[in-house]
CSV table of C-alpha atoms in Angstrom, one decimal:
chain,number,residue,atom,x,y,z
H,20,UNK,CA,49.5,-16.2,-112.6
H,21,UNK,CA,48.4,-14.1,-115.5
H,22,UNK,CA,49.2,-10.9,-116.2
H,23,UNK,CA,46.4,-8.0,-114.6
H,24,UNK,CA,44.0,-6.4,-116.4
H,25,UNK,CA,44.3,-3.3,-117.0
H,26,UNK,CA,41.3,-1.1,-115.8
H,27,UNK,CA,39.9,2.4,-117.2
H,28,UNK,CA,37.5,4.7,-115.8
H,29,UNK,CA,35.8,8.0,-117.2
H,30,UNK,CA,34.4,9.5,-114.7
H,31,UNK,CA,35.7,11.6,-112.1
H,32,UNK,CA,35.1,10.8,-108.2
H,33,UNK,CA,33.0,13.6,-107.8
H,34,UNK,CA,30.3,11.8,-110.3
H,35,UNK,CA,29.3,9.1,-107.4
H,36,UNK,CA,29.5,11.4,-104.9
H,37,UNK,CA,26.7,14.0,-106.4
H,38,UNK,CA,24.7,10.5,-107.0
H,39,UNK,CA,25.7,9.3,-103.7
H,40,UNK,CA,24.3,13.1,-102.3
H,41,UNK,CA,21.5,13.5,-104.6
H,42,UNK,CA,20.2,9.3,-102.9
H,43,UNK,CA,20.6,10.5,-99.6
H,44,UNK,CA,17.0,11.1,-98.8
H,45,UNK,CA,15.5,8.4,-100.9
H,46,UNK,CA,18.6,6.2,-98.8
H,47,UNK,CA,17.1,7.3,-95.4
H,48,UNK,CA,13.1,6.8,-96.6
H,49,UNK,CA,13.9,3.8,-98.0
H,50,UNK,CA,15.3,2.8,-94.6
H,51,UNK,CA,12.4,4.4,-92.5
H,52,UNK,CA,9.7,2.7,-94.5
H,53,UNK,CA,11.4,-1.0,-94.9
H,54,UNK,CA,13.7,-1.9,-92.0
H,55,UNK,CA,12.5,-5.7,-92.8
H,56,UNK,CA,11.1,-8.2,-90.9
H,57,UNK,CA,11.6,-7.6,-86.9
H,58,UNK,CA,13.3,-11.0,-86.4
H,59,UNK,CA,10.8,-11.9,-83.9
H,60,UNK,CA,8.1,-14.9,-83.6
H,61,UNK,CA,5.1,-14.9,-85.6
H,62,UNK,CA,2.4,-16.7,-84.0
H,63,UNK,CA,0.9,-19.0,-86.3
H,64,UNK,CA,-2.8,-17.6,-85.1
H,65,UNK,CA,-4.6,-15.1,-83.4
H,66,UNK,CA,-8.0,-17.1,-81.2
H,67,UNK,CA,-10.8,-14.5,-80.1
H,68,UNK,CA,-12.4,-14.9,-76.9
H,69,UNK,CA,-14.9,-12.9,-75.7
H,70,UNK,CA,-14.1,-10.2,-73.0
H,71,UNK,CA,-17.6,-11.2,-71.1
H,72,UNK,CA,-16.6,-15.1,-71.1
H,73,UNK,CA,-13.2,-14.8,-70.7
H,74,UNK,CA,-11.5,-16.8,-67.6
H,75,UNK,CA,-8.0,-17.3,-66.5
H,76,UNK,CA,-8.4,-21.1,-67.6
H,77,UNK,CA,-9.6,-20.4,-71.2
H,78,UNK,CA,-6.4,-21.3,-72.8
H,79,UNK,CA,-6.3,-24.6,-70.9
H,80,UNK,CA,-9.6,-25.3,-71.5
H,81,UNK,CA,-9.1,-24.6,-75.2
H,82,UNK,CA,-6.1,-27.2,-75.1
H,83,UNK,CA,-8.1,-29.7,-73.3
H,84,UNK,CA,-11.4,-29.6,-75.2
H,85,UNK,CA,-9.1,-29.5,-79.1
H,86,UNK,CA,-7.4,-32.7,-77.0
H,87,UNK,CA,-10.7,-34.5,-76.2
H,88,UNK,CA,-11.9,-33.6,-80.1
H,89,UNK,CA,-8.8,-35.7,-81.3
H,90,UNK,CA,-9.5,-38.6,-78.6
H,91,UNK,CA,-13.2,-38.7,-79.9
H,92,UNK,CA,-12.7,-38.4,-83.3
H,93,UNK,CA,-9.2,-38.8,-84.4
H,94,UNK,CA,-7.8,-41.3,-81.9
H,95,UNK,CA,-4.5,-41.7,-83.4
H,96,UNK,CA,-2.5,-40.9,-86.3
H,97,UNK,CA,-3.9,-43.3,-88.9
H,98,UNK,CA,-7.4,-41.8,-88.4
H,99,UNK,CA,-5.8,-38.0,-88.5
H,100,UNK,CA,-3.8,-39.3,-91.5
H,101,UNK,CA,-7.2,-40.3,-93.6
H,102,UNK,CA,-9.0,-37.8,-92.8
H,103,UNK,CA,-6.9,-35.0,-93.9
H,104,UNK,CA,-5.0,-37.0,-96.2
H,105,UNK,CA,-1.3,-36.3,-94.8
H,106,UNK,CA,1.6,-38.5,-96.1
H,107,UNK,CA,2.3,-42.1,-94.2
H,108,UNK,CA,5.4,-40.7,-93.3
H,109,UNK,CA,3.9,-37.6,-91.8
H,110,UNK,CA,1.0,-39.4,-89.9
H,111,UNK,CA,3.4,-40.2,-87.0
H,112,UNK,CA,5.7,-37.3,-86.5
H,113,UNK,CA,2.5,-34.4,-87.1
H,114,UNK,CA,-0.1,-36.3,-84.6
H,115,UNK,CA,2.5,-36.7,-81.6
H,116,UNK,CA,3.8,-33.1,-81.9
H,117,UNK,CA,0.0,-31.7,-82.3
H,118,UNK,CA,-0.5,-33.4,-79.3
H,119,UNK,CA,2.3,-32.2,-77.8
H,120,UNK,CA,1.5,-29.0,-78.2
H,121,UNK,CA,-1.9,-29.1,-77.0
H,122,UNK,CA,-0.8,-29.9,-74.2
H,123,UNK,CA,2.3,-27.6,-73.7
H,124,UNK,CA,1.2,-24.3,-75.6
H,125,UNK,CA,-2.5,-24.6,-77.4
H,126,UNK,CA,-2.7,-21.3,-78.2
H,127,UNK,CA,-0.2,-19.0,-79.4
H,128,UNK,CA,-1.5,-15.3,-79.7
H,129,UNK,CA,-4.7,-14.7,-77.3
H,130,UNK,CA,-7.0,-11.9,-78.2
H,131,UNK,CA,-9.9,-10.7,-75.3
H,132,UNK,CA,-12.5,-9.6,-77.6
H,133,UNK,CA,-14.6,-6.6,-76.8
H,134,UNK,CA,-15.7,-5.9,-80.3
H,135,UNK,CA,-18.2,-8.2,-82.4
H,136,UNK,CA,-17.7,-11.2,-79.7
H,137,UNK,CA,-18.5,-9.3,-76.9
H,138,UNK,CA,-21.7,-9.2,-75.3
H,139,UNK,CA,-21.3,-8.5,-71.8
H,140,UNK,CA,-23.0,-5.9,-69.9
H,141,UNK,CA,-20.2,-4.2,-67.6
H,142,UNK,CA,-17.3,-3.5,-70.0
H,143,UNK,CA,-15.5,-1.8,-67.7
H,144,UNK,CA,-15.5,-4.2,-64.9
H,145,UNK,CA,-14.8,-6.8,-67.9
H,146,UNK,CA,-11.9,-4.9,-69.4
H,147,UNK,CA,-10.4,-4.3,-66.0
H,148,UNK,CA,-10.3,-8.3,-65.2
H,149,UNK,CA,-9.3,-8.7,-68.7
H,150,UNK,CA,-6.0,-7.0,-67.3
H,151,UNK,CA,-5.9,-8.7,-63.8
H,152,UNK,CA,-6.2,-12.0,-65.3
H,153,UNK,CA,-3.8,-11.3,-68.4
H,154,UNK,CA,-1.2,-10.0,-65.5
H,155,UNK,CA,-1.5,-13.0,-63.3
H,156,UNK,CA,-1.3,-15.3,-66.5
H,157,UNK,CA,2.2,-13.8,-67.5
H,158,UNK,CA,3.3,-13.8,-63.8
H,159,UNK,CA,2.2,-17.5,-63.3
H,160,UNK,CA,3.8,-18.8,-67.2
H,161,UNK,CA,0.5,-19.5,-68.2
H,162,UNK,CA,-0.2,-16.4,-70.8
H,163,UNK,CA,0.1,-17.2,-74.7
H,164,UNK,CA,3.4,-15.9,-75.7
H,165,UNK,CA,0.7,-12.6,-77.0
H,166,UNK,CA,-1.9,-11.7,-75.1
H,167,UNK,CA,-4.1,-8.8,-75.8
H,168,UNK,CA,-7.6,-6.8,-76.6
H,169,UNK,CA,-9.7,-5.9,-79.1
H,170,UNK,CA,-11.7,-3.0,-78.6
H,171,UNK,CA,-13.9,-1.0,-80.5
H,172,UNK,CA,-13.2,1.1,-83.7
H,173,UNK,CA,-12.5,4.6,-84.0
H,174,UNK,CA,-16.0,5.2,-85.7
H,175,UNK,CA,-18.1,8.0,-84.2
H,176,UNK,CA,-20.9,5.2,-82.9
H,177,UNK,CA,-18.3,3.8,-80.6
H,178,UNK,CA,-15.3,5.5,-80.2
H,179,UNK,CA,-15.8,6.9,-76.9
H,180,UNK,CA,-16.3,3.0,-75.8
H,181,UNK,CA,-13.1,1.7,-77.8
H,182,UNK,CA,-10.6,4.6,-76.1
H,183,UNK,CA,-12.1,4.0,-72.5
H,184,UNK,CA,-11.8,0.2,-72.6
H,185,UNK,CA,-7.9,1.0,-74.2
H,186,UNK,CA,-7.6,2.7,-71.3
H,187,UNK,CA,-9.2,0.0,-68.8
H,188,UNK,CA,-7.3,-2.2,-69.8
H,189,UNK,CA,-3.9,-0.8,-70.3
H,190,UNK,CA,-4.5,0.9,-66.9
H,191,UNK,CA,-5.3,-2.3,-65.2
H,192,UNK,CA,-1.9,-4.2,-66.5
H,193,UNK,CA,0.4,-0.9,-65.3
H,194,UNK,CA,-1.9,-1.3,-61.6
H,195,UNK,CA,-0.4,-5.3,-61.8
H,196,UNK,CA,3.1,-5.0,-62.4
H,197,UNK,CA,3.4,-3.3,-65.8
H,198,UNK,CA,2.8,-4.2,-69.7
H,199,UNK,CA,3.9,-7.8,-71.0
H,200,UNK,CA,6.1,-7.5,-73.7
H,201,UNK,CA,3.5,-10.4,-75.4
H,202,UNK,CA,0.8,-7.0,-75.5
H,203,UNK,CA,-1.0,-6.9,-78.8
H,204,UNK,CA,-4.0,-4.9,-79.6
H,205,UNK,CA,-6.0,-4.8,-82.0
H,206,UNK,CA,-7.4,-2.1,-84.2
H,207,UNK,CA,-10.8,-3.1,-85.7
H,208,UNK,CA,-12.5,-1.7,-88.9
H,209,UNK,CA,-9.9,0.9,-89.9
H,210,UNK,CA,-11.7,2.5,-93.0
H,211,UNK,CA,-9.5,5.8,-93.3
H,212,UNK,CA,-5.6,6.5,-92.2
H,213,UNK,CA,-6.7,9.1,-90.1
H,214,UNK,CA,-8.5,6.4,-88.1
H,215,UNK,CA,-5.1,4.9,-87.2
H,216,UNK,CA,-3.5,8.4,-86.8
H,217,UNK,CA,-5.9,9.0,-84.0
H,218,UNK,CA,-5.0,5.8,-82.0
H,219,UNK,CA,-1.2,6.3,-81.9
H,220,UNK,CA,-2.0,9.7,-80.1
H,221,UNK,CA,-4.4,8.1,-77.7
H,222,UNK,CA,-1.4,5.7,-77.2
H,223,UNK,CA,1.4,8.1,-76.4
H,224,UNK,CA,-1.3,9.6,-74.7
H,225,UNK,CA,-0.8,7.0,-72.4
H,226,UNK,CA,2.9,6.4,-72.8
H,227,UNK,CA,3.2,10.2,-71.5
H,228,UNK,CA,1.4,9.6,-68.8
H,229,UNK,CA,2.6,6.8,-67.2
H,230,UNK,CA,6.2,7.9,-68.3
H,231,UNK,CA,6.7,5.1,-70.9
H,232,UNK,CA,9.4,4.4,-73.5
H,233,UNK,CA,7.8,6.6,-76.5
H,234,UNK,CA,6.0,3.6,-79.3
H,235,UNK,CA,6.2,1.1,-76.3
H,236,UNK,CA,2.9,0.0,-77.4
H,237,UNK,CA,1.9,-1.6,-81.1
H,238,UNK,CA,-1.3,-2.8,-82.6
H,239,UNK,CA,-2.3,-5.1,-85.6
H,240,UNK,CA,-4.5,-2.6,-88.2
H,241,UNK,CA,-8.2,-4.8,-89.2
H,242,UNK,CA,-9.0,-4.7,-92.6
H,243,UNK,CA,-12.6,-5.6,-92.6
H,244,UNK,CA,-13.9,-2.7,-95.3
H,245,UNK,CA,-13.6,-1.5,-98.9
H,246,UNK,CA,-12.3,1.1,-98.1
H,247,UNK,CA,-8.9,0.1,-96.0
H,248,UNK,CA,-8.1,-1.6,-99.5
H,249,UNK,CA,-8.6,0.7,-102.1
H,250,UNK,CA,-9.9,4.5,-101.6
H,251,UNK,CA,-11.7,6.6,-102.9
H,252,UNK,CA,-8.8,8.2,-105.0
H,253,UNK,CA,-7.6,4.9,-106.3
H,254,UNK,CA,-4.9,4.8,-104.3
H,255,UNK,CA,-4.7,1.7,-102.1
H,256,UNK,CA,-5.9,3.0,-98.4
H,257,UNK,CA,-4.1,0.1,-96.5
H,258,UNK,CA,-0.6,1.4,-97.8
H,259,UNK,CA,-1.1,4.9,-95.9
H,260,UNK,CA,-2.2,3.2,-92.8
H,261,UNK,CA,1.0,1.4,-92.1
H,262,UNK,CA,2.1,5.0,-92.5
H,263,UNK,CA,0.0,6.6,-90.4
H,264,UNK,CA,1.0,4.0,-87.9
H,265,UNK,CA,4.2,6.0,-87.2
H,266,UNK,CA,6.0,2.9,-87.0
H,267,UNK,CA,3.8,1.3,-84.6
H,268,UNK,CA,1.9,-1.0,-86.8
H,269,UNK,CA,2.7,-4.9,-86.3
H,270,UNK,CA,0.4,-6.4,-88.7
H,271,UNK,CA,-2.8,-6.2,-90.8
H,272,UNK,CA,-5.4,-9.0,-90.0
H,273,UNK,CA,-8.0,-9.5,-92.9
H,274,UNK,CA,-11.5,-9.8,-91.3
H,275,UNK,CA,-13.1,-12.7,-93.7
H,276,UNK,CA,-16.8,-12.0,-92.9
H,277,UNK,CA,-16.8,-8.2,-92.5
H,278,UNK,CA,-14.9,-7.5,-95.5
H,279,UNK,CA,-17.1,-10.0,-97.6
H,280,UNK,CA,-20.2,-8.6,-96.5
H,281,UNK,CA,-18.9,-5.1,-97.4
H,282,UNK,CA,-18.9,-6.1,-100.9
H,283,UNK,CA,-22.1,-7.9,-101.1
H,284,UNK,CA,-20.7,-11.5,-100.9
H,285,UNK,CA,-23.4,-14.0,-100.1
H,286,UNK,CA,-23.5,-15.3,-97.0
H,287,UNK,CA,-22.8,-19.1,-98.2
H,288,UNK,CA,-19.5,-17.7,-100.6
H,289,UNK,CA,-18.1,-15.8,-97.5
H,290,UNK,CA,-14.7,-17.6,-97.1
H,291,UNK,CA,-11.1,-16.9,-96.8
H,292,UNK,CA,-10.6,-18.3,-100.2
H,293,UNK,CA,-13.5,-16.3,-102.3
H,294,UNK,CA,-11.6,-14.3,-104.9
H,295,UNK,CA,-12.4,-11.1,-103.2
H,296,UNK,CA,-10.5,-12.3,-100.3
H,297,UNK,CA,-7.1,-13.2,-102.3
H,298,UNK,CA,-7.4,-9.7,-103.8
H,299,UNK,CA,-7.7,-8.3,-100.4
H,300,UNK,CA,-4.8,-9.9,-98.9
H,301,UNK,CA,-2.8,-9.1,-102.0
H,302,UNK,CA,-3.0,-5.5,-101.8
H,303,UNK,CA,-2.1,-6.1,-97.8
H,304,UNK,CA,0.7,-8.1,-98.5
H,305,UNK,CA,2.2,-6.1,-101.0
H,306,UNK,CA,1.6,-3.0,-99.0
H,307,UNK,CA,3.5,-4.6,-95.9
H,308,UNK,CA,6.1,-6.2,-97.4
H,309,UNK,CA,9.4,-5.0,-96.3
H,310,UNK,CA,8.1,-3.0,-93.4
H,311,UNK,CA,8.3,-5.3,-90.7
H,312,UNK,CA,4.3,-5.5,-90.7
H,313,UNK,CA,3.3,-8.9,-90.6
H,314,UNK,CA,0.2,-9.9,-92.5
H,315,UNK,CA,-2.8,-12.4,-90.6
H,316,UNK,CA,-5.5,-14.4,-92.8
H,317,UNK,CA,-9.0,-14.3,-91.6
H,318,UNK,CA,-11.2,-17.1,-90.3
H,319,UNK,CA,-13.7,-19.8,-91.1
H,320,UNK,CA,-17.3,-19.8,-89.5
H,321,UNK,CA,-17.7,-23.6,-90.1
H,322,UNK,CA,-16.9,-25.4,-86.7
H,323,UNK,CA,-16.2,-29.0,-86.1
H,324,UNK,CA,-19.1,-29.5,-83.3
H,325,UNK,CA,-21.5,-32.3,-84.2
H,326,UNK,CA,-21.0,-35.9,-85.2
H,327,UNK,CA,-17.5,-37.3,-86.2
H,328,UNK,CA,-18.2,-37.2,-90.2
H,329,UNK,CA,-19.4,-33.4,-89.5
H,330,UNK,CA,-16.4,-32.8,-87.7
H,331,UNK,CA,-14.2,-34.4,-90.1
H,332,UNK,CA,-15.6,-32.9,-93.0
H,333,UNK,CA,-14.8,-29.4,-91.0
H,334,UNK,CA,-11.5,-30.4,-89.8
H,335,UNK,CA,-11.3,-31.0,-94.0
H,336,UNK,CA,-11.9,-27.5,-94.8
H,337,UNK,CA,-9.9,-25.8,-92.2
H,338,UNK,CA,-6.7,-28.0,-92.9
H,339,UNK,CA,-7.0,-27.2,-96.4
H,340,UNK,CA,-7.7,-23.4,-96.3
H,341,UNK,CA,-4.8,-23.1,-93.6
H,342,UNK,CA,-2.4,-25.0,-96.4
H,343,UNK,CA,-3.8,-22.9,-99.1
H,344,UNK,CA,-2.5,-19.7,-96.7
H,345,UNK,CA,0.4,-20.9,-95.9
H,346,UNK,CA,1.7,-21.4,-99.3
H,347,UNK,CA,0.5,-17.6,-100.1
H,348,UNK,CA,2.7,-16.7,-97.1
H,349,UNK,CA,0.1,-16.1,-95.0
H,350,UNK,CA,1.8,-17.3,-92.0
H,351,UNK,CA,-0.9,-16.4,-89.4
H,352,UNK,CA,-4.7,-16.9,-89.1
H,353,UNK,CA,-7.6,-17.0,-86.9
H,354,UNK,CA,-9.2,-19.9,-84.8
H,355,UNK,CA,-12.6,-19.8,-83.2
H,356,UNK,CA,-13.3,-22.3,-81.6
H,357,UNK,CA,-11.3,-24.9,-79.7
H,358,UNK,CA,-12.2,-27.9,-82.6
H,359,UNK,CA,-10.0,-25.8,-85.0
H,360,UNK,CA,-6.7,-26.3,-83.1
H,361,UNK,CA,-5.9,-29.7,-84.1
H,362,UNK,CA,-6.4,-29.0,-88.0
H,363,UNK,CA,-4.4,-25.5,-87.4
H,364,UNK,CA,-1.0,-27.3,-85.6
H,365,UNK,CA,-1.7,-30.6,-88.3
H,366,UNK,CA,-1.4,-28.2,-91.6
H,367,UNK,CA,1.3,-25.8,-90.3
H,368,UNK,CA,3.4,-29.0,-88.8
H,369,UNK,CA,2.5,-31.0,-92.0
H,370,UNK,CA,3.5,-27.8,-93.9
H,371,UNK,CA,7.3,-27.3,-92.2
H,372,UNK,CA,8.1,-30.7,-91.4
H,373,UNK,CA,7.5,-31.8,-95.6
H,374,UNK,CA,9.8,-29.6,-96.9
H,375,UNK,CA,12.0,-29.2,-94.2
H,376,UNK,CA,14.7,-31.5,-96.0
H,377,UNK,CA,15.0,-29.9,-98.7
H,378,UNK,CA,15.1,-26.5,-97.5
H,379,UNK,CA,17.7,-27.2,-95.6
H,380,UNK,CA,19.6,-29.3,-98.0
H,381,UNK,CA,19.0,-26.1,-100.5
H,382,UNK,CA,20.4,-23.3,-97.5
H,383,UNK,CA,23.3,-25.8,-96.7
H,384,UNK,CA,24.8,-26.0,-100.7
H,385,UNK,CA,24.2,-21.7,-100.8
H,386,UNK,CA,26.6,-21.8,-97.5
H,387,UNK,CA,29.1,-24.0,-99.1
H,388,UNK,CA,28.4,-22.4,-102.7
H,389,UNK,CA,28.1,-26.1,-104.1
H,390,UNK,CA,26.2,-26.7,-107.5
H,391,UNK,CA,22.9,-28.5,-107.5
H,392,UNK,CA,19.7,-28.5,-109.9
H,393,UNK,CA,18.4,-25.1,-108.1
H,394,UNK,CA,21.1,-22.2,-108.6
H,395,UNK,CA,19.4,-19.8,-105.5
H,396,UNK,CA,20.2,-16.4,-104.8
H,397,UNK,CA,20.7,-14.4,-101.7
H,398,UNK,CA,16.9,-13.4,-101.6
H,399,UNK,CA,15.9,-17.4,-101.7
H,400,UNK,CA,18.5,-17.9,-98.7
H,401,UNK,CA,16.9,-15.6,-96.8
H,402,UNK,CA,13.4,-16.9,-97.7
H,403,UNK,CA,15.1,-20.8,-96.9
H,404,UNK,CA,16.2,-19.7,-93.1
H,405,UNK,CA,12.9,-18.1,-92.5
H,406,UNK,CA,11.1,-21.0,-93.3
H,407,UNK,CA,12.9,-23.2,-91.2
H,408,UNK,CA,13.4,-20.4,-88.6
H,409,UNK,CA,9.2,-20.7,-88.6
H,410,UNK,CA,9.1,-24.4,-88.0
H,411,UNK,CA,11.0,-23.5,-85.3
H,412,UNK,CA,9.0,-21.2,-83.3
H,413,UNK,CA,5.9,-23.3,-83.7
H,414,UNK,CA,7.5,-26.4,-82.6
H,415,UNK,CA,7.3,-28.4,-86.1
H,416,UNK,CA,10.7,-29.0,-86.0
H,417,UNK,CA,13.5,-29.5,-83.5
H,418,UNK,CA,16.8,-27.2,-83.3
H,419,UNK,CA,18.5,-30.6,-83.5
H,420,UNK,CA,17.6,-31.9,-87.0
H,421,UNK,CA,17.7,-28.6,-88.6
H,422,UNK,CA,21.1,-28.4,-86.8
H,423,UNK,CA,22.1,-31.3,-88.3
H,424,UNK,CA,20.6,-30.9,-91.6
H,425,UNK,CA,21.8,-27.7,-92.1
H,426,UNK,CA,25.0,-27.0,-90.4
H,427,UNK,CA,23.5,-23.8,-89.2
H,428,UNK,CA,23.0,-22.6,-85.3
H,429,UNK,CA,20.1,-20.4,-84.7
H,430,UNK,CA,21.4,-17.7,-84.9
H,431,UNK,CA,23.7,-18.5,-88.0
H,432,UNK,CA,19.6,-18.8,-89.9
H,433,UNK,CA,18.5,-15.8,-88.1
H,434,UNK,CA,21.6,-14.1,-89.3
H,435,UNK,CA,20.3,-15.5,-92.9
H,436,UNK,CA,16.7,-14.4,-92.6
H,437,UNK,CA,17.9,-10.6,-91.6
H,438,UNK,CA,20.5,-9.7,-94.2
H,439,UNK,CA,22.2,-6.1,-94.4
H,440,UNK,CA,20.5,-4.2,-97.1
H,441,UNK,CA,21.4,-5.1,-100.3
H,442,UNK,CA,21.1,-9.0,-99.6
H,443,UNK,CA,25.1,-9.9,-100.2
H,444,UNK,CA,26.1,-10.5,-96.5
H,445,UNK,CA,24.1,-12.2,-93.7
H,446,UNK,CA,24.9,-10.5,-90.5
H,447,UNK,CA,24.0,-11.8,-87.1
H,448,UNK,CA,21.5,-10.1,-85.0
């Protein structure tokens, strides 16, 4: 061995410690306002039925009518291949497992929709079977893994409506047997923090009353205006609503049409992937990152209903426009209509299962610090497990490949995807 270095410092202890002391409260903000991703599953969408024609078989009948769409007009995985163009080596693999899914779980995140969907004529009554229904469904193991309402915004016009039908509804699930821990609400066309402000106290409200854990309940912010991205100070709005969220914000959902419309985009441009709508979900995605808020892309309006080349040629945009999201890490989107499930499950299985091989090969050389052609850092491991840890949840790949492929156990990648600040040492959860 060779002889030891000999080391030299200059400044007393004292020094770091004043530094250490003067960080204290940026330490503690910086740990408020980005505690990191929760850890938990992202659904891969969010499908909107309305509160007037909702039923406690819509989520089967969504799986059976996006199942009778394939066996009309995608009968098998050649025809699915072609049409959206996957891989030959994909075809096979991504057609059995979006069958399988159809058939086990179409529908991840459920939303009852008495906003812009909703056209019933008893709210109340609807909002209180809403709850019934949503109970029995998470009794019985047939709820979505979320389940939830959207109800009107805080605006003047119809607040009154969107706190009573909050309370309806949240009522109604504490009358049969208590809240799911699926519950998601939703929080449409937030245009000022305040807004959001004024529906975490109507939720402790609530919480107080019925003697619950206080921030039991979370909700998703809508950005559907102008002003939720950028305000009239310059300062970008959607940034102070996660704020004003008190840490009950979950995630921000961009609202394709309203928001479009807001700026004057044309009716025929109004899409998900119209400039405008990257810049959007840019300022949202910066604003969230880090603070466990998940962000949601919007919708398309262009349903596969018709003849098979109309329905192929919307299966063709809603495939591509859910790749184009995912690779933006937008992980999450909406489906309206039952025809859009089979392209949704095809582009995020297509999506996981294409690069799981080499994300895993890339996280198993970080592990064993070997050399390869990519040198990645503790950030990329992180972003590695996650993205396996997402094919995962949705059910595009199997604990047992990425087992093998990886070395890794579950929690081993969740240990990966949640590192202690600072990004040197994966801890498990």
């Amino acid at each position: 061995m060779g002889q030891q270095e000999k080391v030299s410092t200059s400044l007393a202890g004292a020094v770091a410690e004043d530094i250490s002391a003067s960080l204290a409260p940026v330490d503690a903000e910086l740990a408020r306002r980005y505690p990191g991703d929760p850890g938990t599953r992202q659904p891969v969408h969010t499908v909107y039925v309305p509160g007037d024609a909702y039923h406690a078989g819509t989520i089967r009948s969504w799986g059976d009518q996006a199942l009778a769409a394939l066996d009309e007009h995608a009968p098998d995985a050649a025809t699915l291949a072609r049409v959206l163009g996957l891989p030959a080596d994909l075809a096979e693999p991504v057609y059995t497992r979006v069958r399988a899914k159809l058939e086990r779980e179409p529908v991840e995140d459920l939303r009852v929709d008495f906003e812009d969907g909703y056209h019933g004529r008893d709210e109340d009554a609807d909002a209180a079977r809403a709850a019934r229904l949503v109970s029995e469904a998470y009794a019985g193991g047939t709820a979505a893994p979320y389940t939830g309402i959207r109800m009107k915004c805080m605006e003047a016009a119809v607040r009154d409506r969107g706190i009573r039908t909050t309370d309806v509804f949240l009522t109604g699930l504490t009358e049969h047997g208590g809240l799911p821990g699926g519950l998601v609400l939703t929080l449409p066309k937030v245009t000022y923090p305040e807004q959001v402000t004024a529906f975490v106290r109507l939720l402790e409200a609530f919480e107080k009353t019925h003697g619950l854990d206080a921030g039991r309940i979370g909700f998703e912010i809508q950005i559907e205006t102008s002003q939720a991205i950028l305000a009239a100070d310059g300062t970008a709005t959607v940034a102070r609503m996660i704020g004003a969220a008190e840490g009950r914000a979950t995630g921000l959902h961009y609202g394709t049409f309203d928001y479009s419309a807001c700026l004057g985009v044309s009716a025929a441009h109004q899409a998900s992937d119209h400039p405008a709508a990257d810049h959007a979900k840019a300022i949202m995605q910066v604003a969230a990152a880090g603070t466990g808020v998940r962000v949601s892309d919007g919708s398309t309006n262009v349903l596969p209903v018709g003849g098979t080349e109309r329905v192929h040629e919307a299966w063709r945009l809603h495939y591509g426009l859910t790749r184009r999201a995912l690779a933006r890490a937008y992980y999450q989107g909406w489906d309206m209509h039952p025809g859009h499930l089979p392209t949704r499950y095809a582009a995020v299985f297509a999506f996981y299962r294409e690069g799981m091989e080499a994300a895993a090969a890339r996280l198993a050389a970080y592990v064993a610090r070997t050399e390869g052609d990519i040198m990645d850092e503790p950030a990329t491991a992180k972003a590695l497990s996650g993205y396996l840890l997402r094919g995962l949840d949705c059910g595009a790949l199997d604990d047992a490949e990425v087992a093998g492929l990886t070395g890794l156990t579950r929690a081993e990648l969740d240990a990966f995807a949640r590192p202690r600040r600072g990004g040197l040492t994966a801890t498990a959860r």
